[in-house]
């Protein structure tokens, strides 16, 4: 029997890219490829790139070059770029980076196995010519679902669609790959054993923020069907996942192309009711689209984290208008007061851009006023830089690079101080902590409801007795380390669950 072809997926960027990589992994494994963790052990290294900002692009290029350095020193024979940067720049990236043996766009994902085999065999697959993906679907949201099947939507893949042609029986898939049975079963292969997994709620964005290029290469907003989201969540629960995080470019728009802008409010309780799921988290919320009903569901539904990842970006009215966004400091603070009036321990995070064209000292002071009063749990701060193809890149009133850097450093220092103060406010609170890592030397770490993976800090538990990855623990906050918390375990609320595993009940933790 010939040796199986091996492939490694290197993922950069956001949680949406992680979902896309797991879909690619599902497609490849179903077609006979062996997945390996390290690029040096793979015939082909596939780098899922990020094309959002300059720093992310540099990281993507560095990852491609690092993988290329493996060629000639081990098993690696080819390096292939996929993801947002590859989709956004296509031929331009291929010409600028000849070290990449292939640059594949989203339209190549359905045929990823054939594409990699061609490249591995010494052939050439022409890099795609980038196009504005917003033009691939009808302008009217209501008409998009009818055309969705004709457009590549990474992370929306279905095993039935890809592997069981109409009229044929579903094929048997490798263990651990989502099965090609049931209604539109997900096509996905988990790439780690984390008790947390992201689920795509939608793709694309209809907003036209002047600083953002994402809609041009991710396309117009299109929702996944609720049944698809539920089926994927059930499958993830069978794989031992305890928390799912709903991701998209804009979750507050979910359902508008399905005829019900309030669809998220009805879907969330169903997701929370999936057997084995202990926590559902919603990310990427637009402040201008927040609805009273959605706030109610997020703050009062069991197993739904009262967590608000709100995309404020700034709070000075003039800057927000130039960004083609809405709101101001007082309206944003009122929104936060409404949320905390319903759930005092709710977690809130946001990102902000400083140094936007035309930003005055008064605008910066207004942003500082908001940050000082907002009591955010996590703050991301970015300095403005031009992005190809965006309206803001054409603005004339640009700030000097040194001014942008100075403002970035200043607001970053303020943000670090404020999130540390917010962490100290949580001293004495009781949290539900999902255990994510247990090490004899590193200690036991997890996250509370107010902390999303990778971005919002973590909780160090003072005792690890009886704890394992995947357990949900009630713990009291007894200390802080910057944005991170230290907590004493009180009660184990749910035990670790392996793939299709058993579930044991409530027990006391060692104190």
Short mmCIF file of C-alpha atoms in Angstrom, two decimals:
data_model
loop_
_atom_site.label_atom_id
_atom_site.label_comp_id
_atom_site.label_asym_id
_atom_site.label_seq_id
_atom_site.Cartn_x
_atom_site.Cartn_y
_atom_site.Cartn_z
CA UNK A 1 0.00 0.00 0.00
CA UNK A 2 1.47 3.40 -0.94
CA UNK A 3 2.37 5.74 1.90
CA UNK A 4 -0.36 8.25 2.64
CA UNK A 5 0.26 11.85 1.67
CA UNK A 6 0.75 14.06 4.70
CA UNK A 7 -0.38 17.64 5.24
CA UNK A 8 -0.03 20.16 8.05
CA UNK A 9 -2.30 23.17 8.51
CA UNK A 10 -0.71 26.28 10.03
CA UNK A 11 -3.43 28.72 11.08
CA UNK A 12 -2.99 32.44 11.68
CA UNK A 13 -5.52 35.15 12.45
CA UNK A 14 -8.93 34.92 14.04
CA UNK A 15 -11.25 32.16 15.21
CA UNK A 16 -13.01 32.25 11.83
CA UNK A 17 -9.78 31.11 10.21
CA UNK A 18 -9.56 28.27 12.72
CA UNK A 19 -12.98 27.04 11.60
CA UNK A 20 -11.90 27.29 7.95
CA UNK A 21 -8.77 25.24 8.69
CA UNK A 22 -10.83 22.51 10.31
CA UNK A 23 -13.08 22.39 7.25
CA UNK A 24 -10.01 22.07 5.02
CA UNK A 25 -8.72 19.34 7.33
CA UNK A 26 -12.03 17.50 6.98
CA UNK A 27 -11.93 17.69 3.20
CA UNK A 28 -8.33 16.51 3.04
CA UNK A 29 -8.67 13.63 5.48
CA UNK A 30 -11.83 12.44 3.76
CA UNK A 31 -9.83 12.29 0.53
CA UNK A 32 -7.07 10.18 2.03
CA UNK A 33 -4.57 12.70 3.34
CA UNK A 34 -2.94 12.13 6.71
CA UNK A 35 -3.02 15.17 8.96
CA UNK A 36 0.11 15.92 10.98
CA UNK A 37 0.66 18.62 13.56
CA UNK A 38 4.06 19.92 12.45
CA UNK A 39 4.96 21.29 9.04
CA UNK A 40 8.33 19.54 9.14
CA UNK A 41 6.51 16.19 9.16
CA UNK A 42 4.27 17.04 6.20
CA UNK A 43 4.63 16.62 2.46
CA UNK A 44 2.66 19.86 2.11
CA UNK A 45 2.46 22.72 4.59
CA UNK A 46 -0.75 24.74 4.14
CA UNK A 47 -0.58 28.17 5.76
CA UNK A 48 -4.01 29.69 6.43
CA UNK A 49 -3.10 33.38 6.26
CA UNK A 50 -4.61 36.53 7.73
CA UNK A 51 -4.99 39.64 5.58
CA UNK A 52 -6.57 42.06 8.04
CA UNK A 53 -3.82 44.52 9.03
CA UNK A 54 -0.13 45.00 8.22
CA UNK A 55 1.09 43.16 11.32
CA UNK A 56 -1.07 40.13 10.50
CA UNK A 57 0.12 40.14 6.90
CA UNK A 58 3.73 40.18 8.08
CA UNK A 59 3.06 37.25 10.39
CA UNK A 60 1.54 35.37 7.47
CA UNK A 61 4.52 36.02 5.22
CA UNK A 62 6.90 35.01 8.01
CA UNK A 63 5.00 31.74 8.49
CA UNK A 64 5.20 30.99 4.76
CA UNK A 65 8.94 31.70 4.71
CA UNK A 66 9.49 29.61 7.81
CA UNK A 67 7.68 26.68 6.22
CA UNK A 68 9.65 27.18 3.01
CA UNK A 69 12.91 26.87 4.97
CA UNK A 70 11.92 23.28 5.78
CA UNK A 71 12.11 22.25 2.15
CA UNK A 72 15.25 20.28 1.44
CA UNK A 73 15.85 19.58 5.14
CA UNK A 74 13.09 17.10 5.85
CA UNK A 75 9.88 15.74 4.44
CA UNK A 76 8.30 19.05 3.37
CA UNK A 77 8.13 19.37 -0.40
CA UNK A 78 5.64 22.19 -0.92
CA UNK A 79 4.26 25.26 0.86
CA UNK A 80 0.80 26.56 -0.04
CA UNK A 81 -0.92 29.78 1.02
CA UNK A 82 -4.67 29.86 1.65
CA UNK A 83 -6.88 32.15 3.71
CA UNK A 84 -7.67 35.84 3.65
CA UNK A 85 -4.30 37.14 2.49
CA UNK A 86 -4.20 34.61 -0.33
CA UNK A 87 -7.77 35.46 -1.33
CA UNK A 88 -7.19 39.19 -1.09
CA UNK A 89 -3.97 39.39 -3.14
CA UNK A 90 -3.89 36.21 -5.26
CA UNK A 91 -1.46 36.60 -8.17
CA UNK A 92 0.16 39.64 -6.56
CA UNK A 93 1.10 37.56 -3.51
CA UNK A 94 2.35 34.72 -5.70
CA UNK A 95 4.60 37.06 -7.64
CA UNK A 96 5.91 38.80 -4.53
CA UNK A 97 6.48 35.53 -2.67
CA UNK A 98 7.85 32.89 -5.05
CA UNK A 99 8.71 30.75 -2.02
CA UNK A 100 5.01 29.76 -1.93
CA UNK A 101 4.40 26.87 -4.32
CA UNK A 102 0.73 27.78 -4.56
CA UNK A 103 -1.63 30.60 -3.64
CA UNK A 104 -5.19 29.31 -3.40
CA UNK A 105 -8.36 31.36 -2.99
CA UNK A 106 -11.66 30.43 -1.36
CA UNK A 107 -12.96 29.04 -4.66
CA UNK A 108 -10.25 26.36 -4.45
CA UNK A 109 -11.35 25.01 -1.08
CA UNK A 110 -13.89 22.53 -2.43
CA UNK A 111 -11.11 20.99 -4.57
CA UNK A 112 -8.30 21.43 -2.05
CA UNK A 113 -7.13 17.80 -2.34
CA UNK A 114 -6.73 17.99 -6.11
CA UNK A 115 -5.01 21.35 -5.86
CA UNK A 116 -2.44 20.08 -3.35
CA UNK A 117 -1.84 16.89 -5.31
CA UNK A 118 -1.16 18.91 -8.47
CA UNK A 119 1.33 21.12 -6.64
CA UNK A 120 2.96 18.16 -4.87
CA UNK A 121 3.39 16.42 -8.22
CA UNK A 122 5.30 19.39 -9.61
CA UNK A 123 2.41 20.92 -11.48
CA UNK A 124 1.26 24.52 -11.30
CA UNK A 125 -2.17 25.74 -10.30
CA UNK A 126 -2.67 29.30 -11.48
CA UNK A 127 -3.16 31.75 -8.64
CA UNK A 128 -6.54 33.40 -8.76
CA UNK A 129 -7.22 36.97 -9.74
CA UNK A 130 -8.76 38.77 -6.74
CA UNK A 131 -12.27 40.12 -7.17
CA UNK A 132 -14.75 41.97 -5.03
CA UNK A 133 -16.68 39.10 -3.46
CA UNK A 134 -19.53 41.42 -2.48
CA UNK A 135 -20.60 41.30 -6.12
CA UNK A 136 -21.02 37.51 -6.16
CA UNK A 137 -24.34 37.57 -4.32
CA UNK A 138 -27.52 39.63 -4.84
CA UNK A 139 -27.70 43.01 -3.14
CA UNK A 140 -30.96 42.07 -1.45
CA UNK A 141 -30.29 39.92 1.66
CA UNK A 142 -33.55 38.04 1.08
CA UNK A 143 -32.33 36.83 -2.33
CA UNK A 144 -28.89 35.66 -1.19
CA UNK A 145 -29.85 32.30 0.27
CA UNK A 146 -31.06 31.17 -3.17
CA UNK A 147 -27.60 31.87 -4.64
CA UNK A 148 -25.47 30.82 -1.67
CA UNK A 149 -24.73 27.35 -3.03
CA UNK A 150 -23.03 28.92 -6.05
CA UNK A 151 -20.47 30.82 -3.96
CA UNK A 152 -17.57 29.49 -1.90
CA UNK A 153 -18.30 30.15 1.78
CA UNK A 154 -15.46 28.82 3.94
CA UNK A 155 -16.67 27.30 7.17
CA UNK A 156 -20.12 26.52 5.77
CA UNK A 157 -19.09 23.16 4.32
CA UNK A 158 -21.29 20.09 4.56
CA UNK A 159 -20.06 16.52 4.44
CA UNK A 160 -23.16 15.47 2.52
CA UNK A 161 -22.58 18.09 -0.15
CA UNK A 162 -18.90 17.31 -0.59
CA UNK A 163 -18.76 13.56 -0.21
CA UNK A 164 -22.15 12.06 -0.98
CA UNK A 165 -23.33 13.15 -4.45
CA UNK A 166 -27.04 13.14 -5.08
CA UNK A 167 -28.36 9.62 -5.48
CA UNK A 168 -25.36 7.96 -3.83
CA UNK A 169 -25.04 6.56 -0.33
CA UNK A 170 -22.99 8.54 2.21
CA UNK A 171 -19.37 7.46 2.35
CA UNK A 172 -17.63 6.17 5.47
CA UNK A 173 -15.30 8.81 6.89
CA UNK A 174 -12.26 8.47 9.14
CA UNK A 175 -12.90 8.35 12.86
CA UNK A 176 -13.33 11.83 14.32
CA UNK A 177 -14.48 13.42 11.07
CA UNK A 178 -18.00 14.74 11.04
CA UNK A 179 -20.16 12.03 9.45
CA UNK A 180 -21.92 12.42 6.11
CA UNK A 181 -25.31 11.62 7.55
CA UNK A 182 -28.23 13.62 8.78
CA UNK A 183 -29.25 16.98 7.36
CA UNK A 184 -26.17 18.77 6.04
CA UNK A 185 -23.76 17.24 8.56
CA UNK A 186 -20.70 19.46 9.04
CA UNK A 187 -17.53 18.78 7.11
CA UNK A 188 -14.94 19.35 9.77
CA UNK A 189 -11.97 17.71 11.49
CA UNK A 190 -10.87 18.99 14.86
CA UNK A 191 -7.20 19.95 14.94
CA UNK A 192 -6.79 20.00 18.72
CA UNK A 193 -8.35 18.55 21.84
CA UNK A 194 -9.50 21.84 23.33
CA UNK A 195 -12.84 21.81 25.16
CA UNK A 196 -13.65 25.01 23.26
CA UNK A 197 -14.55 25.29 19.58
CA UNK A 198 -15.75 28.07 17.34
CA UNK A 199 -18.80 27.68 15.11
CA UNK A 200 -19.43 29.85 12.06
CA UNK A 201 -22.76 31.62 12.37
CA UNK A 202 -22.41 33.56 9.13
CA UNK A 203 -19.88 34.89 6.65
CA UNK A 204 -19.23 38.28 5.13
CA UNK A 205 -20.38 41.75 6.10
CA UNK A 206 -22.75 44.37 4.68
CA UNK A 207 -21.36 47.24 6.70
CA UNK A 208 -19.15 49.73 4.87
CA UNK A 209 -16.74 50.92 7.53
CA UNK A 210 -14.23 53.17 5.76
CA UNK A 211 -11.17 51.54 7.38
CA UNK A 212 -12.06 47.91 6.70
CA UNK A 213 -11.36 45.82 3.61
CA UNK A 214 -12.84 42.56 4.93
CA UNK A 215 -16.16 42.72 3.00
CA UNK A 216 -14.28 42.97 -0.30
CA UNK A 217 -12.61 39.58 0.15
CA UNK A 218 -15.06 37.86 2.52
CA UNK A 219 -18.13 39.01 0.58
CA UNK A 220 -21.62 40.12 1.54
CA UNK A 221 -23.27 38.88 4.69
CA UNK A 222 -24.91 35.47 4.52
CA UNK A 223 -26.27 33.46 7.43
CA UNK A 224 -25.92 29.75 7.93
CA UNK A 225 -29.17 27.91 8.42
CA UNK A 226 -30.04 27.30 12.10
CA UNK A 227 -30.18 23.55 11.48
CA UNK A 228 -26.59 23.59 10.21
CA UNK A 229 -25.38 25.49 13.27
CA UNK A 230 -27.24 23.09 15.58
CA UNK A 231 -25.97 19.98 13.80
CA UNK A 232 -22.39 21.18 14.00
CA UNK A 233 -22.79 22.03 17.69
CA UNK A 234 -24.18 18.55 18.41
CA UNK A 235 -21.26 16.96 16.59
CA UNK A 236 -18.75 19.11 18.50
CA UNK A 237 -20.39 18.09 21.77
CA UNK A 238 -19.89 14.44 20.77
CA UNK A 239 -16.20 15.24 20.30
CA UNK A 240 -15.95 16.46 23.90
CA UNK A 241 -16.41 20.19 23.32
CA UNK A 242 -17.90 21.97 26.34
CA UNK A 243 -18.02 25.55 25.06
CA UNK A 244 -18.86 26.85 21.62
CA UNK A 245 -18.13 30.37 20.45
CA UNK A 246 -20.30 31.72 17.64
CA UNK A 247 -18.19 33.66 15.17
CA UNK A 248 -18.76 35.73 12.04
CA UNK A 249 -17.94 39.21 10.84
CA UNK A 250 -21.16 40.48 12.46
CA UNK A 251 -23.31 38.21 14.59
CA UNK A 252 -25.95 40.86 15.29
CA UNK A 253 -27.03 40.69 11.62
CA UNK A 254 -27.71 36.95 11.82
CA UNK A 255 -30.99 35.97 10.22
CA UNK A 256 -31.67 39.12 8.21
CA UNK A 257 -31.22 37.16 4.96
CA UNK A 258 -33.37 34.34 6.35
CA UNK A 259 -36.31 36.64 6.97
CA UNK A 260 -35.90 37.04 10.73
CA UNK A 261 -33.45 39.53 12.22
CA UNK A 262 -34.30 38.11 15.67
CA UNK A 263 -33.28 34.59 14.72
CA UNK A 264 -30.26 34.64 17.03
CA UNK A 265 -32.54 35.18 20.02
CA UNK A 266 -34.41 31.95 19.27
CA UNK A 267 -31.33 29.96 18.23
CA UNK A 268 -29.29 30.61 21.37
CA UNK A 269 -31.55 28.69 23.80
CA UNK A 270 -31.56 25.74 21.40
CA UNK A 271 -27.77 25.72 21.31
CA UNK A 272 -27.62 25.94 25.08
CA UNK A 273 -29.87 22.90 25.25
CA UNK A 274 -27.51 20.66 23.26
CA UNK A 275 -26.49 17.74 25.47
CA UNK A 276 -22.90 18.11 26.64
CA UNK A 277 -22.56 21.82 25.92
CA UNK A 278 -21.96 23.80 29.09
CA UNK A 279 -21.41 27.27 27.66
CA UNK A 280 -22.35 29.21 24.54
CA UNK A 281 -20.50 32.44 23.79
CA UNK A 282 -21.37 35.01 21.13
CA UNK A 283 -18.62 37.19 19.65
CA UNK A 284 -18.48 40.10 17.17
CA UNK A 285 -21.48 42.23 18.11
CA UNK A 286 -22.20 45.63 16.56
CA UNK A 287 -23.30 48.27 19.12
CA UNK A 288 -25.58 49.99 16.58
CA UNK A 289 -27.45 46.71 16.02
CA UNK A 290 -27.94 45.63 19.63
CA UNK A 291 -31.60 44.91 20.41
CA UNK A 292 -33.34 44.75 23.80
CA UNK A 293 -34.44 41.19 23.11
CA UNK A 294 -30.92 40.06 22.27
CA UNK A 295 -29.56 41.67 25.44
CA UNK A 296 -32.25 39.84 27.42
CA UNK A 297 -31.32 36.46 25.97
CA UNK A 298 -27.58 37.03 26.48
CA UNK A 299 -28.04 38.07 30.09
CA UNK A 300 -30.72 35.66 31.30
CA UNK A 301 -30.45 32.33 29.44
CA UNK A 302 -28.79 29.46 31.35
CA UNK A 303 -25.50 28.37 29.75
CA UNK A 304 -25.38 31.47 27.55
CA UNK A 305 -22.38 33.54 28.66
CA UNK A 306 -23.32 37.15 29.51
CA UNK A 307 -20.46 38.24 27.30
CA UNK A 308 -20.47 41.25 24.99
CA UNK A 309 -17.75 41.56 22.36
CA UNK A 310 -18.83 45.00 21.16
CA UNK A 311 -17.10 46.63 18.22
CA UNK A 312 -16.96 50.26 19.40
CA UNK A 313 -13.79 51.29 17.46
CA UNK A 314 -13.95 54.84 18.90
CA UNK A 315 -16.37 57.05 20.84
CA UNK A 316 -15.84 60.55 19.43
CA UNK A 317 -18.82 61.33 17.13
CA UNK A 318 -16.78 63.00 14.38
CA UNK A 319 -14.33 60.09 14.17
CA UNK A 320 -17.15 57.55 14.15
CA UNK A 321 -18.89 59.38 11.31
CA UNK A 322 -15.65 59.43 9.33
CA UNK A 323 -15.45 55.68 9.95
CA UNK A 324 -19.08 55.44 8.75
CA UNK A 325 -20.18 54.16 12.13
CA UNK A 326 -22.71 55.35 14.67
CA UNK A 327 -22.89 56.28 18.32
CA UNK A 328 -20.99 58.37 20.84
CA UNK A 329 -19.60 58.13 24.36
CA UNK A 330 -22.87 58.70 26.19
CA UNK A 331 -24.90 56.31 24.04
CA UNK A 332 -22.26 53.61 24.44
CA UNK A 333 -22.19 54.09 28.21
CA UNK A 334 -25.99 53.84 28.29
CA UNK A 335 -25.77 50.53 26.42
CA UNK A 336 -23.26 49.23 28.98
CA UNK A 337 -25.47 50.40 31.85
CA UNK A 338 -28.40 48.51 30.32
CA UNK A 339 -26.34 45.34 30.04
CA UNK A 340 -24.95 45.53 33.57
CA UNK A 341 -28.37 46.40 34.96
CA UNK A 342 -29.48 42.96 33.80
CA UNK A 343 -26.20 41.09 34.49
CA UNK A 344 -23.84 42.95 36.86
CA UNK A 345 -20.98 40.49 36.21
CA UNK A 346 -21.32 40.61 32.42
CA UNK A 347 -18.06 40.65 30.52
CA UNK A 348 -17.42 43.34 27.93
CA UNK A 349 -14.51 43.71 25.54
CA UNK A 350 -13.83 45.92 22.54
CA UNK A 351 -11.23 47.14 20.05
CA UNK A 352 -10.34 50.72 19.23
CA UNK A 353 -8.47 52.53 16.47
CA UNK A 354 -6.42 55.60 17.40
CA UNK A 355 -4.88 58.07 14.99
CA UNK A 356 -7.68 57.80 12.44
CA UNK A 357 -7.48 60.51 9.75
CA UNK A 358 -8.75 63.77 11.20
CA UNK A 359 -8.70 62.59 14.83
CA UNK A 360 -8.17 65.69 16.98
CA UNK A 361 -6.80 65.99 20.50
CA UNK A 362 -10.39 66.58 21.63
CA UNK A 363 -11.47 63.35 19.90
CA UNK A 364 -8.72 61.46 21.67
CA UNK A 365 -9.79 62.95 24.99
CA UNK A 366 -13.36 61.84 24.30
CA UNK A 367 -12.15 58.29 23.69
CA UNK A 368 -10.23 58.41 26.96
CA UNK A 369 -13.39 59.58 28.73
CA UNK A 370 -15.27 56.60 27.40
CA UNK A 371 -12.56 54.11 28.29
CA UNK A 372 -12.26 55.51 31.80
CA UNK A 373 -15.98 55.08 32.50
CA UNK A 374 -16.72 51.93 30.48
CA UNK A 375 -15.11 49.39 32.86
CA UNK A 376 -14.17 47.04 30.02
CA UNK A 377 -12.67 43.65 30.83
CA UNK A 378 -10.43 43.59 27.76
CA UNK A 379 -9.32 46.33 25.38
CA UNK A 380 -7.53 46.00 22.06
CA UNK A 381 -5.90 49.16 20.71
CA UNK A 382 -4.62 49.58 17.16
CA UNK A 383 -2.90 52.47 15.45
CA UNK A 384 -4.47 53.50 12.18
CA UNK A 385 -2.74 52.53 8.95
CA UNK A 386 -4.02 52.63 5.38
CA UNK A 387 -5.57 49.43 4.08
CA UNK A 388 -5.60 48.74 0.34
CA UNK A 389 -8.93 49.46 -1.28
CA UNK A 390 -10.54 51.22 1.66
CA UNK A 391 -12.17 54.63 1.56
CA UNK A 392 -10.12 55.89 4.52
CA UNK A 393 -6.94 55.28 2.54
CA UNK A 394 -8.05 58.09 0.22
CA UNK A 395 -8.59 60.61 3.03
CA UNK A 396 -6.29 63.62 2.96
CA UNK A 397 -6.21 64.61 6.63
CA UNK A 398 -3.84 61.83 7.71
CA UNK A 399 -1.95 62.14 10.97
CA UNK A 400 1.83 61.89 11.02
CA UNK A 401 3.07 58.36 11.65
CA UNK A 402 4.90 59.49 14.79
CA UNK A 403 1.70 61.06 16.14
CA UNK A 404 -0.22 57.84 15.55
CA UNK A 405 2.50 55.83 17.30
CA UNK A 406 2.51 58.24 20.26
CA UNK A 407 -1.27 58.04 20.64
CA UNK A 408 -1.19 54.28 20.31
CA UNK A 409 1.38 53.98 23.10
CA UNK A 410 -0.55 56.40 25.32
CA UNK A 411 -3.95 54.74 24.93
CA UNK A 412 -2.41 51.27 25.23
CA UNK A 413 -0.90 52.22 28.60
CA UNK A 414 -4.25 53.59 29.73
CA UNK A 415 -6.03 50.45 28.54
CA UNK A 416 -3.61 48.20 30.41
CA UNK A 417 -4.19 50.16 33.61
CA UNK A 418 -7.97 50.14 33.19
CA UNK A 419 -8.34 46.41 32.54
CA UNK A 420 -6.18 45.71 35.58
CA UNK A 421 -8.50 47.91 37.65
CA UNK A 422 -11.51 46.08 36.21
CA UNK A 423 -9.96 42.75 37.18
CA UNK A 424 -9.53 44.01 40.74
CA UNK A 425 -13.23 44.89 40.82
CA UNK A 426 -13.93 41.18 40.43
CA UNK A 427 -12.21 40.25 43.71
CA UNK A 428 -14.70 38.23 45.75
CA UNK A 429 -16.88 37.34 42.76
CA UNK A 430 -17.85 33.72 42.13
CA UNK A 431 -17.14 32.59 38.57
CA UNK A 432 -17.98 29.58 36.45
CA UNK A 433 -14.55 28.56 35.16
CA UNK A 434 -14.01 26.10 32.31
CA UNK A 435 -10.70 24.29 32.88
CA UNK A 436 -8.57 24.39 29.73
CA UNK A 437 -5.11 23.30 30.82
CA UNK A 438 -3.71 21.25 33.70
CA UNK A 439 0.03 20.95 34.22
CA UNK A 440 2.14 19.71 37.14
CA UNK A 441 4.35 22.79 36.97
CA UNK A 442 2.27 25.33 35.04
CA UNK A 443 -0.79 24.94 37.22
CA UNK A 444 -4.49 24.77 36.34
CA UNK A 445 -5.87 27.46 34.05
CA UNK A 446 -9.34 28.16 32.73
CA UNK A 447 -11.66 30.98 31.75
CA UNK A 448 -14.69 32.59 33.27
CA UNK A 449 -17.80 33.65 31.41
CA UNK A 450 -16.34 37.12 30.84
CA UNK A 451 -13.21 35.76 29.13
CA UNK A 452 -13.10 34.59 25.52
CA UNK A 453 -10.26 32.37 24.27
CA UNK A 454 -6.95 34.02 23.36
CA UNK A 455 -8.05 37.62 23.87
CA UNK A 456 -9.43 38.29 27.35
CA UNK A 457 -7.13 36.87 29.98
CA UNK A 458 -7.56 33.70 32.03
CA UNK A 459 -8.08 32.32 35.52
CA UNK A 460 -5.40 30.55 37.54
CA UNK A 461 -7.01 28.11 39.97
CA UNK A 462 -5.27 27.77 43.32
CA UNK A 463 -5.93 24.04 43.56
CA UNK A 464 -5.95 21.35 40.89
CA UNK A 465 -7.23 18.49 42.99
CA UNK A 466 -9.85 16.49 41.08
CA UNK A 467 -9.70 18.84 38.09
CA UNK A 468 -9.20 17.93 34.45
CA UNK A 469 -9.48 19.70 31.13
CA UNK A 470 -13.15 20.19 30.30
CA UNK A 471 -14.44 20.48 33.86
CA UNK A 472 -16.64 23.43 34.76
CA UNK A 473 -15.74 24.77 38.21
CA UNK A 474 -17.32 27.29 40.50
CA UNK A 475 -14.50 29.39 41.91
CA UNK A 476 -14.06 32.52 44.03
CA UNK A 477 -11.72 35.27 42.82
CA UNK A 478 -9.00 35.83 45.43
CA UNK A 479 -6.33 37.69 43.45
CA UNK A 480 -5.36 39.36 40.19
CA UNK A 481 -2.33 39.41 37.91
CA UNK A 482 -2.98 42.26 35.51
CA UNK A 483 -5.98 41.23 33.42
CA UNK A 484 -5.75 37.64 34.70
CA UNK A 485 -7.52 36.39 37.83
CA UNK A 486 -6.56 33.97 40.60
CA UNK A 487 -9.47 31.94 41.98
CA UNK A 488 -10.10 29.32 44.64
CA UNK A 489 -12.13 26.30 43.41
CA UNK A 490 -15.34 25.79 45.37
CA UNK A 491 -17.45 23.24 43.50
CA UNK A 492 -17.05 21.17 40.36
CA UNK A 493 -20.20 21.78 38.31
CA UNK A 494 -19.51 19.46 35.37
CA UNK A 495 -16.84 16.89 34.68
CA UNK A 496 -14.58 16.44 31.70
CA UNK A 497 -16.18 14.57 28.82
CA UNK A 498 -14.27 12.77 26.10
CA UNK A 499 -15.54 12.04 22.61
CA UNK A 500 -19.05 10.65 22.98
CA UNK A 501 -18.08 10.27 26.63
CA UNK A 502 -19.85 9.99 29.93
CA UNK A 503 -20.89 12.84 32.13
CA UNK A 504 -20.65 12.76 35.92
CA UNK A 505 -22.41 15.04 38.27
CA UNK A 506 -21.76 17.72 40.82
CA UNK A 507 -19.01 17.12 43.37
CA UNK A 508 -16.93 19.10 45.84
CA UNK A 509 -13.46 20.16 44.74
CA UNK A 510 -10.45 19.97 47.05
CA UNK A 511 -10.05 23.20 48.96
#
